[in-house]
Every structure is written in C-alpha cells, then in structure tokens.
Amino acid sequence: MSKQMLDTAQSIIREAATRLGYDQKTIEALLEAEAEHIFEIEVSGQRYPAYRVQHNSKRGPYKGGIRFHAGVNIDEVRALATLMSLKTAAVGIPMGGGKGGVAVDPRKLSQAEIEQLSRSYAQHLAPHIGSNKDIPAPDVNTDGNIIDWMVDEYEKTIGKPDKGSFTGKTMQGGGSEGRIEATGRGGVIVLVEYLKAHGLLDKPLTVALQGFGNVGYFFAKVLKDYPNLKLVAVSNSKHTWVRQAGIDVENFTYKTGPTPRPEELKDLQDVETAEPESIISSKVDILVLAALEDAIDETNAGKVQAGVIVELANGPVTQIASKELLESGKVILPDVIANAGGVIVSYLEWDQNQKAEHWTEPAVNQKLTDILVPATQAMLDRATDKQLDLKQAAFEIAIERLI
Ligand code: NAD
C-alpha cells in the first residue's frame, strides 16, 4: 500500500517534470530525499522502528507530521515527505517537506509509555531538527500534548528554549489559534474559490461528506457560512446519515476529548441512515473525502455521482480511479491544495513563535485565506492555460518552485 503511494507520488512528479522539460538527472534528484533517519526506540523492553525522512529543504526548513501507527514503514514516510515538499511549494510557504513516524499501536501503550516514546523520539532526532532545520507537527495518533512533551525534551537536550522547533503545540505550549480547524477551513476556502471561478457559488448546491473527524467536522462547521452549499449527507466509519433538508453539525452529540468528535445525530427526524460506503454514491453536486486514503478506487469510482470531488484526506482517490473520474468529466480538487490549510497554519504558528507574538483567531484565518486563495487561483489558471487537470497543474507549479 505505502509502496504504491510512493510510486504514485513519484510517477505524477516524473510526468509533470518531464512535461515541463526538465532532464532525467534533475528529476531523479528532486525525487531523492536529502536525509533519512531510521532508528529504534525502546519502551518497556519493546523496540519500535522509528523514522524521519527529510525530503527537500530548498525553500525552507523541513516541515511535516509525526505519525504513531502500527502500519508506519519507510516507504509510507518517504511518500508523505515527498508530498509535503510538493504541498508547501504549491501553496508558496517558505518551508520544505519532511515526515516522521513510529511503527507502534499507541492503544497498546499506557500514557506514561506514550510520553517515554515521544520524548525518546525527540531526543534521538535533536541534532537534526529545530526551528531553522526541521519542524515536526502532529499527524495520525499524535496531538498537542505529545508535541509539548517533544518540545520539552528537545529544549532540554539542546539546553535552550526553541518554541518554533515543533508546531501543533497546545495553546499553553505556544500553539496557534485556529490550528485545529485549519485543514477543514482551508478545504472550504479552496472549494469556494473553485465555485466562484466557475460562476457556481450563487447556485444552490448539495454536499456529501465522508469522514467526520477533526478535518470533516470543521469543514462542515465552516461550510455553514455559505447557505447555498447544503450539507445533505455525512458519514463516519459506522454510518452514513442522509437528510435532504440539510444537516447541521450542531445537531450531533459529541464524544469528549481534545477535539469534539460527532457521534450520533440528536434529531433523527427525516434522517435516513445507511452503510458508510453508500456516501460515495450520494446523489449530490459535491463529494468531500475527509476520511482515509484510497476511499475511491477502481471498484467504486463508477458509483460517484457528484460532479466535484474534494480531496480533504491525503490521497483519498487512487490514480486509476482519478483517471476514470476525470475522463467522465468530473473535477477533483487535489489534496495538495485542498488540505494544505493545516500546514499553512503550522507555518503561521512557527512564524508567531519566531517573532514571539500571539495572533487572534480572525488574524490567523485572514492570513490563511491570503495564502490559500492565490495558490488556488494559480492552480485554476494553470489548468485552464495548459489544459491540465487540477492535480497536474498544482504539481507543475510546485515542481517549478522546487527546481
Ligand atoms: P480523524 O481520525 O479525526 O477522522 C477520520 C474520520 O474518518 C472519522 O470520522 C472516522 O470515523 C472516519 N472514517 C474512517 N473510516 C471511514 C470509512 N470507511 N467511511 C467513512 N468514514 C470513515 O482524522 P482527521 O485528522 O480528520 O484526518 C482525516 C484525513 O485528513 C486523513 O487522511 C489525514 O491524513 C488528512 N489530513 C489531516 C490533516 C489535519 O490537520 N488533521 C491535515 C491534512 C490532511
């Protein structure tokens, strides 16, 4: 799976770079990571493989999350580091691309063991990271508390404060307003720019949303600012809920935790429930994918009825499925731009730390908009000028900046 993700990322880059006229040597150099750190962390007598891939730093320090998941392996980390270099370049922030992870199932560890794992990870990488070298952030199964432990351990190891060494910190730890909702908010900004550019924003449109976690929930919440865009279906790993009159996120009960997690609809009036998979075939104008990678592949691409697909998760449409959807005239707003809101606000958090400032949430949201809107417009313009699909257009812009 992860080897496939790496092959897919590399093949799109090769194709775009070749179209741009770069020679083979330059393209291969772009694909190569600048450094790879592969080590092991011992916790309670168990050894866990750990990784940090530093892919590209031509435009600024490496930037990318740390994942704690049993499935983490070097190919997955390489693929995600490569995609992060493309993402930071595509949106034009002065950061590079990196990614890290530990192959561990954190559900099998105690809190104390997770803290030990996090601290050991930061300590091992201390010589290679820092606010001017490599700035990790949370990703799957890591959060602000874990990042706070890492910052503390890193600062102890180097013997001085360096708040900008990690992003995604808790608010007490020096985090940014607006970070938790940034990816969902960014998805709405990109969708709205696309609809505006095609004169569709003032038409009533229906939306289905797969995945109701951190990203999906905040996407739905920010979408309420656009009454013409009506959310009519939502799914998580257990259900799809459909309500033609519209679904209000405030109408869900929540599981408590650092991020509120919608669980069940309170008011089931006029609501139909169905299997999770049925969200893909929803009869809507816009389908937003905010759950997992490979949600649409060759087995279900033919069932998609929406004309616009938004990739809020990383890689939710496989390459084969993408081709099929594009050939049938559908539009895919690609992950590299559609879910870049998170990394942009991470960059804004780093900027605040470096300047010893703390900005208000409206100020952070405005800066996010000021970065994401021109990046989206550049992608749309390039696609029109060169008759490319939107992913090809975004990759071309990123590759030109990286080379
Ligand atoms: P999350 O764990 O908070 O939420 C995932 C959601 O997907 C949950 O609601 C879960 O129930 C649902 N889900 C799982 N399997 C499903 C299925 N088969 N059908 C329908 N729903 C299903 O994760 P998240 O932080 O919201 O991230 C979602 C995606 O966005 C991931 O691909 C992640 O890599 C990507 N992403 C996240 C961020 C960020 O800032 N959190 C940034 C960029 C990209």
Tab-separated table of N, CA and C in Angstrom, residues 17-154:
chain	number	residue	atom	x	y	z
A	17	ALA	N	7.234	16.842	-14.361
A	17	ALA	CA	8.559	17.427	-14.590
A	17	ALA	C	9.011	17.197	-16.025
A	18	THR	N	8.668	16.044	-16.575
A	18	THR	CA	9.027	15.746	-17.965
A	18	THR	C	8.282	16.708	-18.900
A	19	ARG	N	6.985	16.935	-18.609
A	19	ARG	CA	6.179	17.854	-19.412
A	19	ARG	C	6.779	19.263	-19.360
A	20	LEU	N	7.369	19.601	-18.205
A	20	LEU	CA	7.968	20.932	-18.057
A	20	LEU	C	9.348	21.014	-18.722
A	21	GLY	N	9.866	19.879	-19.220
A	21	GLY	CA	11.119	19.893	-19.977
A	21	GLY	C	12.379	19.698	-19.147
A	22	TYR	N	12.225	19.270	-17.886
A	22	TYR	CA	13.430	19.029	-17.084
A	22	TYR	C	14.072	17.707	-17.503
A	23	ASP	N	15.442	17.657	-17.375
A	23	ASP	CA	16.130	16.424	-17.775
A	23	ASP	C	16.041	15.371	-16.668
A	24	GLN	N	16.367	14.152	-17.053
A	24	GLN	CA	16.244	12.988	-16.177
A	24	GLN	C	17.000	13.163	-14.858
A	25	LYS	N	18.225	13.716	-14.968
A	25	LYS	CA	19.073	13.844	-13.778
A	25	LYS	C	18.429	14.792	-12.745
A	26	THR	N	17.882	15.892	-13.254
A	26	THR	CA	17.232	16.872	-12.375
A	26	THR	C	16.005	16.249	-11.714
A	27	ILE	N	15.249	15.476	-12.483
A	27	ILE	CA	14.018	14.877	-11.948
A	27	ILE	C	14.367	13.852	-10.858
A	28	GLU	N	15.363	13.006	-11.127
A	28	GLU	CA	15.723	11.984	-10.133
A	28	GLU	C	16.232	12.655	-8.853
A	29	ALA	N	16.975	13.769	-9.010
A	29	ALA	CA	17.484	14.483	-7.828
A	29	ALA	C	16.320	15.034	-7.000
A	30	LEU	N	15.257	15.469	-7.674
A	30	LEU	CA	14.088	16.005	-6.972
A	30	LEU	C	13.380	14.907	-6.162
A	31	LEU	N	13.410	13.680	-6.683
A	31	LEU	CA	12.708	12.581	-6.001
A	31	LEU	C	13.474	12.076	-4.778
A	32	GLU	N	14.776	12.240	-4.811
A	32	GLU	CA	15.637	11.716	-3.752
A	32	GLU	C	15.475	12.526	-2.453
A	33	ALA	N	15.363	11.835	-1.303
A	33	ALA	CA	15.317	12.562	-0.026
A	33	ALA	C	16.718	13.060	0.331
A	34	GLU	N	16.776	14.214	0.973
A	34	GLU	CA	18.087	14.760	1.361
A	34	GLU	C	18.675	13.976	2.529
A	35	ALA	N	17.826	13.503	3.451
A	35	ALA	CA	18.326	12.686	4.567
A	35	ALA	C	17.226	11.761	5.071
A	36	GLU	N	17.638	10.585	5.558
A	36	GLU	CA	16.681	9.657	6.163
A	36	GLU	C	17.248	9.190	7.490
A	37	HIS	N	16.467	9.322	8.549
A	37	HIS	CA	16.909	8.869	9.872
A	37	HIS	C	16.064	7.662	10.242
A	38	ILE	N	16.712	6.503	10.375
A	38	ILE	CA	15.997	5.267	10.696
A	38	ILE	C	16.612	4.722	11.979
A	39	PHE	N	15.784	4.555	13.006
A	39	PHE	CA	16.334	4.124	14.290
A	39	PHE	C	15.282	3.313	15.037
A	40	GLU	N	15.601	2.937	16.269
A	40	GLU	CA	14.632	2.185	17.074
A	40	GLU	C	14.478	2.858	18.424
A	41	ILE	N	13.260	2.757	18.974
A	41	ILE	CA	13.024	3.329	20.311
A	41	ILE	C	12.598	2.180	21.227
A	42	GLU	N	13.220	2.096	22.385
A	42	GLU	CA	12.852	1.029	23.315
A	42	GLU	C	11.959	1.583	24.419
A	43	VAL	N	10.804	0.949	24.574
A	43	VAL	CA	9.879	1.315	25.655
A	43	VAL	C	9.415	0.024	26.329
A	44	SER	N	9.574	-0.058	27.629
A	44	SER	CA	9.180	-1.245	28.418
A	44	SER	C	9.673	-2.550	27.780
A	45	GLY	N	10.905	-2.567	27.350
A	45	GLY	CA	11.504	-3.781	26.800
A	45	GLY	C	11.133	-4.086	25.350
A	46	GLN	N	10.243	-3.277	24.759
A	46	GLN	CA	9.833	-3.486	23.353
A	46	GLN	C	10.580	-2.487	22.481
A	47	ARG	N	11.023	-2.914	21.279
A	47	ARG	CA	11.717	-1.981	20.386
A	47	ARG	C	10.805	-1.634	19.198
A	48	TYR	N	10.674	-0.355	18.932
A	48	TYR	CA	9.789	0.099	17.854
A	48	TYR	C	10.592	0.815	16.768
A	49	PRO	N	10.421	0.430	15.474
A	49	PRO	CA	11.119	1.135	14.393
A	49	PRO	C	10.611	2.582	14.284
A	50	ALA	N	11.546	3.512	14.140
A	50	ALA	CA	11.182	4.940	14.076
A	50	ALA	C	11.872	5.590	12.881
A	51	TYR	N	11.213	6.591	12.321
A	51	TYR	CA	11.711	7.203	11.085
A	51	TYR	C	11.542	8.715	11.083
A	52	ARG	N	12.437	9.412	10.396
A	52	ARG	CA	12.216	10.800	9.990
A	52	ARG	C	12.872	10.937	8.616
A	53	VAL	N	12.061	11.270	7.622
A	53	VAL	CA	12.596	11.492	6.278
A	53	VAL	C	12.568	12.992	6.021
A	54	GLN	N	13.732	13.528	5.623
A	54	GLN	CA	13.852	14.955	5.315
A	54	GLN	C	14.014	15.046	3.806
A	55	HIS	N	12.918	15.347	3.141
A	55	HIS	CA	12.924	15.233	1.694
A	55	HIS	C	13.561	16.408	0.983
A	56	ASN	N	13.079	17.613	1.256
A	56	ASN	CA	13.571	18.760	0.484
A	56	ASN	C	13.558	20.017	1.350
A	57	SER	N	14.684	20.738	1.370
A	57	SER	CA	14.754	21.960	2.188
A	57	SER	C	15.186	23.160	1.351
A	58	LYS	N	15.005	23.073	0.024
A	58	LYS	CA	15.451	24.178	-0.832
A	58	LYS	C	14.701	25.471	-0.544
A	59	ARG	N	13.428	25.356	-0.093
A	59	ARG	CA	12.623	26.566	0.100
A	59	ARG	C	12.487	26.951	1.567
A	60	GLY	N	13.065	26.138	2.472
A	60	GLY	CA	12.963	26.431	3.898
A	60	GLY	C	13.121	25.161	4.711
A	61	PRO	N	13.018	25.260	6.053
A	61	PRO	CA	13.186	24.072	6.889
A	61	PRO	C	12.167	22.986	6.536
A	62	TYR	N	12.567	21.735	6.758
A	62	TYR	CA	11.632	20.623	6.510
A	62	TYR	C	10.412	20.807	7.402
A	63	LYS	N	9.238	20.399	6.897
A	63	LYS	CA	8.000	20.529	7.677
A	63	LYS	C	7.191	19.276	7.439
A	64	GLY	N	6.646	18.691	8.500
A	64	GLY	CA	5.801	17.510	8.298
A	64	GLY	C	5.520	16.804	9.607
A	65	GLY	N	4.425	16.053	9.630
A	65	GLY	CA	3.923	15.444	10.861
A	65	GLY	C	4.685	14.219	11.312
A	66	ILE	N	4.324	13.773	12.531
A	66	ILE	CA	4.844	12.530	13.108
A	66	ILE	C	3.644	11.639	13.395
A	67	ARG	N	3.694	10.431	12.869
A	67	ARG	CA	2.570	9.505	12.976
A	67	ARG	C	2.929	8.344	13.900
A	68	PHE	N	2.053	7.994	14.836
A	68	PHE	CA	2.238	6.771	15.640
A	68	PHE	C	1.194	5.775	15.148
A	69	HIS	N	1.613	4.776	14.399
A	69	HIS	CA	0.655	3.820	13.848
A	69	HIS	C	1.385	2.528	13.526
A	70	ALA	N	0.699	1.396	13.765
A	70	ALA	CA	1.355	0.102	13.544
A	70	ALA	C	1.809	-0.066	12.092
A	71	GLY	N	1.102	0.581	11.169
A	71	GLY	CA	1.417	0.395	9.742
A	71	GLY	C	2.533	1.291	9.210
A	72	VAL	N	3.109	2.122	10.051
A	72	VAL	CA	4.157	3.045	9.567
A	72	VAL	C	5.356	2.251	9.040
A	73	ASN	N	5.849	2.625	7.876
A	73	ASN	CA	7.067	1.998	7.336
A	73	ASN	C	7.790	3.034	6.482
A	74	ILE	N	9.007	2.716	6.080
A	74	ILE	CA	9.848	3.717	5.434
A	74	ILE	C	9.245	4.230	4.108
A	75	ASP	N	8.599	3.351	3.356
A	75	ASP	CA	8.040	3.810	2.073
A	75	ASP	C	6.903	4.813	2.287
A	76	GLU	N	6.063	4.550	3.300
A	76	GLU	CA	4.970	5.475	3.594
A	76	GLU	C	5.540	6.835	4.019
A	77	VAL	N	6.563	6.799	4.874
A	77	VAL	CA	7.149	8.053	5.359
A	77	VAL	C	7.794	8.806	4.191
A	78	ARG	N	8.486	8.059	3.306
A	78	ARG	CA	9.082	8.706	2.112
A	78	ARG	C	8.002	9.366	1.245
A	79	ALA	N	6.902	8.635	1.027
A	79	ALA	CA	5.830	9.164	0.161
A	79	ALA	C	5.247	10.443	0.772
A	80	LEU	N	4.973	10.407	2.072
A	80	LEU	CA	4.340	11.560	2.713
A	80	LEU	C	5.303	12.748	2.799
A	81	ALA	N	6.614	12.456	2.954
A	81	ALA	CA	7.606	13.540	2.979
A	81	ALA	C	7.681	14.204	1.595
A	82	THR	N	7.653	13.386	0.559
A	82	THR	CA	7.705	13.910	-0.814
A	82	THR	C	6.480	14.788	-1.083
A	83	LEU	N	5.303	14.275	-0.683
A	83	LEU	CA	4.070	15.043	-0.920
A	83	LEU	C	4.065	16.344	-0.129
A	84	MET	N	4.708	16.342	1.048
A	84	MET	CA	4.758	17.566	1.844
A	84	MET	C	5.629	18.619	1.151
A	85	SER	N	6.734	18.193	0.518
A	85	SER	CA	7.565	19.158	-0.237
A	85	SER	C	6.739	19.802	-1.348
A	86	LEU	N	5.919	18.979	-2.005
A	86	LEU	CA	5.076	19.482	-3.092
A	86	LEU	C	4.017	20.443	-2.546
A	87	LYS	N	3.448	20.071	-1.385
A	87	LYS	CA	2.359	20.870	-0.809
A	87	LYS	C	2.853	22.254	-0.378
A	88	THR	N	3.983	22.297	0.342
A	88	THR	CA	4.492	23.597	0.820
A	88	THR	C	4.882	24.471	-0.375
A	89	ALA	N	5.410	23.830	-1.424
A	89	ALA	CA	5.790	24.605	-2.621
A	89	ALA	C	4.540	25.071	-3.372
A	90	ALA	N	3.524	24.191	-3.467
A	90	ALA	CA	2.314	24.542	-4.225
A	90	ALA	C	1.583	25.729	-3.602
A	91	VAL	N	1.620	25.845	-2.274
A	91	VAL	CA	0.942	26.978	-1.643
A	91	VAL	C	1.900	28.139	-1.381
A	92	GLY	N	3.173	27.940	-1.705
A	92	GLY	CA	4.136	29.042	-1.670
A	92	GLY	C	4.566	29.491	-0.289
A	93	ILE	N	4.616	28.557	0.692
A	93	ILE	CA	5.147	28.968	2.006
A	93	ILE	C	6.638	28.592	2.065
A	94	PRO	N	7.437	29.351	2.834
A	94	PRO	CA	8.890	29.118	2.843
A	94	PRO	C	9.300	27.952	3.731
A	95	MET	N	8.797	26.777	3.399
A	95	MET	CA	9.065	25.566	4.172
A	95	MET	C	9.335	24.447	3.180
A	96	GLY	N	10.020	23.392	3.654
A	96	GLY	CA	10.265	22.234	2.802
A	96	GLY	C	9.349	21.090	3.175
A	97	GLY	N	9.805	19.859	2.906
A	97	GLY	CA	8.958	18.701	3.172
A	97	GLY	C	9.683	17.629	3.951
A	98	GLY	N	9.005	17.115	4.976
A	98	GLY	CA	9.540	16.005	5.749
A	98	GLY	C	8.393	15.199	6.324
A	99	LYS	N	8.683	14.099	6.950
A	99	LYS	CA	7.629	13.307	7.613
A	99	LYS	C	8.305	12.356	8.570
A	100	GLY	N	7.595	11.990	9.645
A	100	GLY	CA	8.171	11.054	10.587
A	100	GLY	C	7.133	10.101	11.109
A	101	GLY	N	7.597	9.065	11.786
A	101	GLY	CA	6.642	8.144	12.360
A	101	GLY	C	7.311	7.059	13.168
A	102	VAL	N	6.485	6.396	13.972
A	102	VAL	CA	6.949	5.239	14.734
A	102	VAL	C	5.949	4.118	14.468
A	103	ALA	N	6.484	2.921	14.163
A	103	ALA	CA	5.612	1.771	13.918
A	103	ALA	C	5.173	1.187	15.248
A	104	VAL	N	4.092	1.692	15.773
A	104	VAL	CA	3.602	1.295	17.098
A	104	VAL	C	2.092	1.460	17.133
A	105	ASP	N	1.411	0.570	17.861
A	105	ASP	CA	-0.012	0.771	18.076
A	105	ASP	C	-0.169	1.469	19.434
A	106	PRO	N	-0.415	2.788	19.435
A	106	PRO	CA	-0.412	3.504	20.719
A	106	PRO	C	-1.524	3.064	21.658
A	107	ARG	N	-2.559	2.394	21.129
A	107	ARG	CA	-3.646	1.941	22.009
A	107	ARG	C	-3.139	0.865	22.984
A	108	LYS	N	-1.997	0.237	22.621
A	108	LYS	CA	-1.459	-0.820	23.497
A	108	LYS	C	-0.477	-0.267	24.529
A	109	LEU	N	-0.261	1.057	24.517
A	109	LEU	CA	0.677	1.659	25.457
A	109	LEU	C	-0.066	2.474	26.509
A	110	SER	N	0.536	2.574	27.689
A	110	SER	CA	-0.030	3.449	28.734
A	110	SER	C	0.368	4.887	28.397
A	111	GLN	N	-0.264	5.843	29.088
A	111	GLN	CA	0.091	7.261	28.896
A	111	GLN	C	1.578	7.489	29.148
A	112	ALA	N	2.070	6.847	30.244
A	112	ALA	CA	3.486	7.031	30.610
A	112	ALA	C	4.395	6.477	29.499
A	113	GLU	N	3.979	5.368	28.896
A	113	GLU	CA	4.803	4.782	27.822
A	113	GLU	C	4.771	5.655	26.559
A	114	ILE	N	3.594	6.257	26.284
A	114	ILE	CA	3.498	7.155	25.119
A	114	ILE	C	4.396	8.371	25.341
A	115	GLU	N	4.399	8.871	26.577
A	115	GLU	CA	5.268	10.015	26.878
A	115	GLU	C	6.735	9.636	26.683
A	116	GLN	N	7.103	8.441	27.144
A	116	GLN	CA	8.501	7.995	27.009
A	116	GLN	C	8.883	7.849	25.532
A	117	LEU	N	7.949	7.270	24.761
A	117	LEU	CA	8.179	7.099	23.318
A	117	LEU	C	8.388	8.462	22.645
A	118	SER	N	7.522	9.430	22.995
A	118	SER	CA	7.583	10.760	22.387
A	118	SER	C	8.892	11.462	22.749
A	119	ARG	N	9.258	11.368	24.014
A	119	ARG	CA	10.492	12.029	24.468
A	119	ARG	C	11.716	11.391	23.808
A	120	SER	N	11.736	10.065	23.700
A	120	SER	CA	12.892	9.389	23.081
A	120	SER	C	13.005	9.776	21.616
A	121	TYR	N	11.852	9.898	20.961
A	121	TYR	CA	11.853	10.268	19.534
A	121	TYR	C	12.514	11.638	19.361
A	122	ALA	N	12.088	12.601	20.183
A	122	ALA	CA	12.630	13.967	20.074
A	122	ALA	C	14.108	13.992	20.438
A	123	GLN	N	14.474	13.235	21.453
A	123	GLN	CA	15.872	13.227	21.902
A	123	GLN	C	16.785	12.658	20.809
A	124	HIS	N	16.345	11.568	20.194
A	124	HIS	CA	17.167	10.949	19.150
A	124	HIS	C	17.372	11.897	17.971
A	125	LEU	N	16.306	12.628	17.627
A	125	LEU	CA	16.390	13.483	16.429
A	125	LEU	C	16.939	14.879	16.717
A	126	ALA	N	17.184	15.171	17.998
A	126	ALA	CA	17.566	16.547	18.374
A	126	ALA	C	18.673	17.161	17.504
A	127	PRO	N	19.728	16.405	17.143
A	127	PRO	CA	20.780	17.052	16.334
A	127	PRO	C	20.306	17.431	14.922
A	128	HIS	N	19.189	16.855	14.480
A	128	HIS	CA	18.780	17.026	13.078
A	128	HIS	C	17.558	17.923	12.897
A	129	ILE	N	16.932	18.358	14.019
A	129	ILE	CA	15.714	19.175	13.894
A	129	ILE	C	15.932	20.527	14.567
A	130	GLY	N	14.879	21.354	14.604
A	130	GLY	CA	14.999	22.683	15.219
A	130	GLY	C	14.308	23.709	14.342
A	131	SER	N	14.051	24.890	14.907
A	131	SER	CA	13.213	25.868	14.203
A	131	SER	C	13.794	26.351	12.876
A	132	ASN	N	15.102	26.138	12.656
A	132	ASN	CA	15.666	26.524	11.358
A	132	ASN	C	16.073	25.337	10.504
A	133	LYS	N	15.787	24.111	11.004
A	133	LYS	CA	16.200	22.908	10.256
A	133	LYS	C	15.035	22.029	9.835
A	134	ASP	N	14.250	21.618	10.825
A	134	ASP	CA	13.161	20.671	10.579
A	134	ASP	C	12.153	20.864	11.693
A	135	ILE	N	10.882	21.107	11.312
A	135	ILE	CA	9.847	21.454	12.292
A	135	ILE	C	8.712	20.429	12.225
A	136	PRO	N	8.783	19.376	13.040
A	136	PRO	CA	7.710	18.375	13.005
A	136	PRO	C	6.402	18.896	13.616
A	137	ALA	N	5.321	18.143	13.381
A	137	ALA	CA	3.971	18.519	13.827
A	137	ALA	C	3.195	17.237	14.127
A	138	PRO	N	1.982	17.348	14.680
A	138	PRO	CA	1.201	16.116	14.894
A	138	PRO	C	0.655	15.532	13.588
A	139	ASP	N	0.339	14.268	13.625
A	139	ASP	CA	-0.324	13.603	12.498
A	139	ASP	C	-1.191	12.497	13.117
A	140	VAL	N	-1.398	11.402	12.419
A	140	VAL	CA	-2.281	10.354	12.930
A	140	VAL	C	-1.814	9.903	14.328
A	141	ASN	N	-2.735	9.893	15.285
A	141	ASN	CA	-2.485	9.444	16.670
A	141	ASN	C	-1.457	10.257	17.453
A	142	THR	N	-1.124	11.433	17.005
A	142	THR	CA	-0.285	12.322	17.818
A	142	THR	C	-1.036	13.650	17.944
A	143	ASP	N	-0.854	14.336	19.056
A	143	ASP	CA	-1.625	15.569	19.281
A	143	ASP	C	-0.784	16.616	20.007
A	144	GLY	N	-1.420	17.689	20.406
A	144	GLY	CA	-0.720	18.799	21.048
A	144	GLY	C	0.034	18.387	22.314
A	145	ASN	N	-0.550	17.457	23.098
A	145	ASN	CA	0.135	17.042	24.337
A	145	ASN	C	1.433	16.317	24.017
A	146	ILE	N	1.372	15.445	23.017
A	146	ILE	CA	2.570	14.689	22.604
A	146	ILE	C	3.638	15.658	22.091
A	147	ILE	N	3.190	16.637	21.313
A	147	ILE	CA	4.141	17.617	20.771
A	147	ILE	C	4.758	18.440	21.909
A	148	ASP	N	3.955	18.807	22.932
A	148	ASP	CA	4.505	19.552	24.075
A	148	ASP	C	5.626	18.755	24.762
A	149	TRP	N	5.436	17.436	24.928
A	149	TRP	CA	6.495	16.595	25.525
A	149	TRP	C	7.750	16.640	24.645
A	150	MET	N	7.521	16.572	23.344
A	150	MET	CA	8.673	16.556	22.416
A	150	MET	C	9.450	17.874	22.490
A	151	VAL	N	8.705	18.994	22.543
A	151	VAL	CA	9.372	20.307	22.621
A	151	VAL	C	10.204	20.359	23.913
A	152	ASP	N	9.575	19.933	25.015
A	152	ASP	CA	10.257	19.972	26.314
A	152	ASP	C	11.553	19.153	26.254
A	153	GLU	N	11.463	17.941	25.701
A	153	GLU	CA	12.632	17.063	25.635
A	153	GLU	C	13.696	17.643	24.697
A	154	TYR	N	13.240	18.180	23.588
A	154	TYR	CA	14.177	18.783	22.622
A	154	TYR	C	14.920	19.966	23.267
